[in-house]
Amino acid sequence: MRKQWAVVGGWLLAALLMPNVVAAVERAASRHPPGAAIASAHVLATDAGFEILRAGGNAFDAAVAVSATLSVVEPISSGIGGGGFFLLHDARNNRDVFVDARETAPESATPAAYLDKNGELDADRATNGPWSAGIPGLPAALVHLAQNYGKLPLKNTLAPAIRIARSGFEIYPRLESGYGSRREVMERYRGTRALFLADGTPPKTGEIFKQPDLARTLELLAAKGFDGFYKGEIGNKLLAAVEEEGGKWRADELAGYKIRERDPLRLEYRGWQITTAPPPSSGGVALAQMLQILEGWDLSKLDAAHRTHLITEAMRRAYRDRTIYLGDPDFVKVPVARLTSRDYAAGLRATIHPDKATPSALLPGLPAPLEDDETTHFSIMDVEGNRVSATQTVNLVYGSGMVAPGTGVLLNDEMDDFALKPGTPNAYGVMGFDANAPAPGKRMLSSMTPSFMESDTQLAVIGSKGGSRIITQVLLAILAHDAGLNARQVAALPRFHHQWMPDVISAEPGALDTDTIKALQAMGHTVNAGESPWGILQTVVWDKQANVLSAGTDPRNPVGKAGVVLTP
Ligand code: GLY
C-alpha cells in the first residue's frame, strides 16, 4: 500500500526509484541510535559537527559547531548577525525544548518608520540596510547551548568555524549568483565592500573567501561568551555601524537580548508524535492545522490530482489563519489551543469540496507575488539519543546586505517578517495584521519549522529553508516519511506549495505531472509548474526497530552533506 501511494502519487515516483546509498547498518534493537548523523547545507558544516562529536562533544556541541560554520560558509542564508530556532531533545532528561533565538525589534522600528511619504510601505527600508535589521539572536543561542546543554567549551566548539573563517573556503555558484542579485544593495555599505570586494572584484566560484574579522568576532564570543558579541568592542562596532548608515539601535537593546526557552508544540498524526515549532514561528500551528485537516482522508487511496487538491486546500486554510492570528506570544495572545484543536480542523475540513478549488478571494486578502529566500536548516542525532533540529536565517539573500565594519558580521533583514504595514504583503507575499505588528523587543513572525516526528518504530529530525514555503515542505516531508520513503528520498522530493494568497499552486520541476496539472486546473486551481527549486531539506532518521541510522540532504544543493558515523 505504501509503495502504491508513492507510485500513484507521481510526484513521489522519481524519488522512490532513487537508490538509497545512505550509510547504515543493522544491529540488534536498541534504545539508543547506533551512531550519530548530521545533515546540513554545507559539507564543511557537517564535517565540523562530526569533528566535535569525535572530540567528545554531544549533539548540542555539534550544533554549535554546525551553526557557527554555516554562518561562515553560507553567509547568503544565515549568520551570527541573524537568528534562529533550535528544537532540542535532551535524552538524559527525556525533555524537548524549543530555544528561540529570533531577532527582536529595536525601539526605533515603529510602523511609521517603514512608511514612505505617501504612507506606503518603504520596501527598501524594510529589506535593505540598518532599518531592516533586528537585534541578532544567533550568538546568544550558541552561548546558551554551550552553557546549558553541551559538554565542551565554546573555545572548542567554535574552533572549526574560526579556522574556516580565517583560512577561507571555496566560493560556490549559489554564493556568486546571490551576490549578483544583491550587488547594488551590498555595495552601498563600507563594511560589505571591504569584505566582499577585498580583492577588488565580487566573489567568484572557485575563489577562496576569507573572513578574518569574523574569525576574530567568533574568538571574542568563544572567550567572553554573551558579552563578547553584545557588549564591548563588537557591540560598540555594531552600534556604530547602524548609526553610520542612518539607523538607530541602543546599547541596552543589544546588551539586553534574551534567549527564550519555550515548550514545543505537539500533535499526533496517524500514529506519529510530531514535535514542532511554537509561536513566534507560525510553522507548528500551520502544520498542526494542515495535518489534522488531512487526517480525514486516506491519502494513499487517492489519485495524485485529488491528493494534491486536498493538500492544497489544507495549505490554503492554514496560511489564511497564519496571516490573521499569529505573532510573538510574549506580546499578543495567540489562540494556539483553538487553532490546533481537532474540532477546529474538522470544521475547516468540512469546508473543502472533494473536487473543487475554494477561491482564496472568498476570504479577505490581496494578491501578491511569491519570492524565494535564503535561511538554512540542519538536523543532528547523537549516539546518546540527543537530537537537534535547527533552522537559522538572516532572512533574504545576504540579509540586509550590510556588514558592520571591523566585525565580519552581516546583519539580517528580519524586520521584513513583521507586518510593517498591516495588510501589505512582505517579500514572500505573506501578509500580517496587528498580531505581527512591530513593537520594541518583539519577535517577528517566522515560518521556520524545525521538527521531530516519532512513531513506535521510527524517529526523524526534519526541517528546511525556503521562507514562507518552509512549512509546506515540512508538511510534505512528514507525509512522505509516513508513506515509507527513506531519508534520502524525502530530501530529494520535488515540492508544491500554496499559501492562500496568491491563489496559485507553485510547483518545482517534477512535482506534478501533466495529467495531474490538467486535473487540478479542471478543479479550478491555477498551477504555476516548473518554478526553480526553493528548499534545501535536511532529514536524519533512526529506524528504531532495525536500529538503522540514515541521513538525507537535498541533492539540488551540491555543497550539502548528510553523513552517518557508526560507533563500534
Ligand atoms: N526569515 C524567514 C523566516 O523566519 O521564516
CSV table of C-alpha atoms and ligand atoms in Angstrom, one decimal, residues 102 373 375 393 395 414 417 428 445-448 467 470, ligand 1:
chain,number,residue,atom,x,y,z
A,102,ARG,CA,14.7,35.0,17.0
A,373,ASP,CA,14.6,33.4,0.1
A,375,THR,CA,17.6,30.5,5.5
A,393,THR,CA,18.5,32.8,9.0
A,395,ASN,CA,16.1,36.3,6.0
A,414,GLU,CA,14.4,40.1,9.5
A,417,ASP,CA,9.0,39.5,8.6
A,428,TYR,CA,7.4,36.4,0.5
A,445,LEU,CA,6.7,36.0,13.0
A,446,SER,CA,8.6,33.3,11.3
A,447,SER,CA,7.9,30.3,9.1
A,448,MET,CA,10.9,28.3,10.3
A,467,GLY,CA,10.8,31.4,3.5
A,470,ILE,CA,9.3,26.1,4.7
B,1,GLY,N1,13.0,34.8,7.6
B,1,GLY,C1,12.3,33.6,7.3
B,1,GLY,C2,11.5,33.1,8.4
B,1,GLY,O1,11.9,33.3,9.5
B,1,GLY,O2,10.5,32.4,8.2
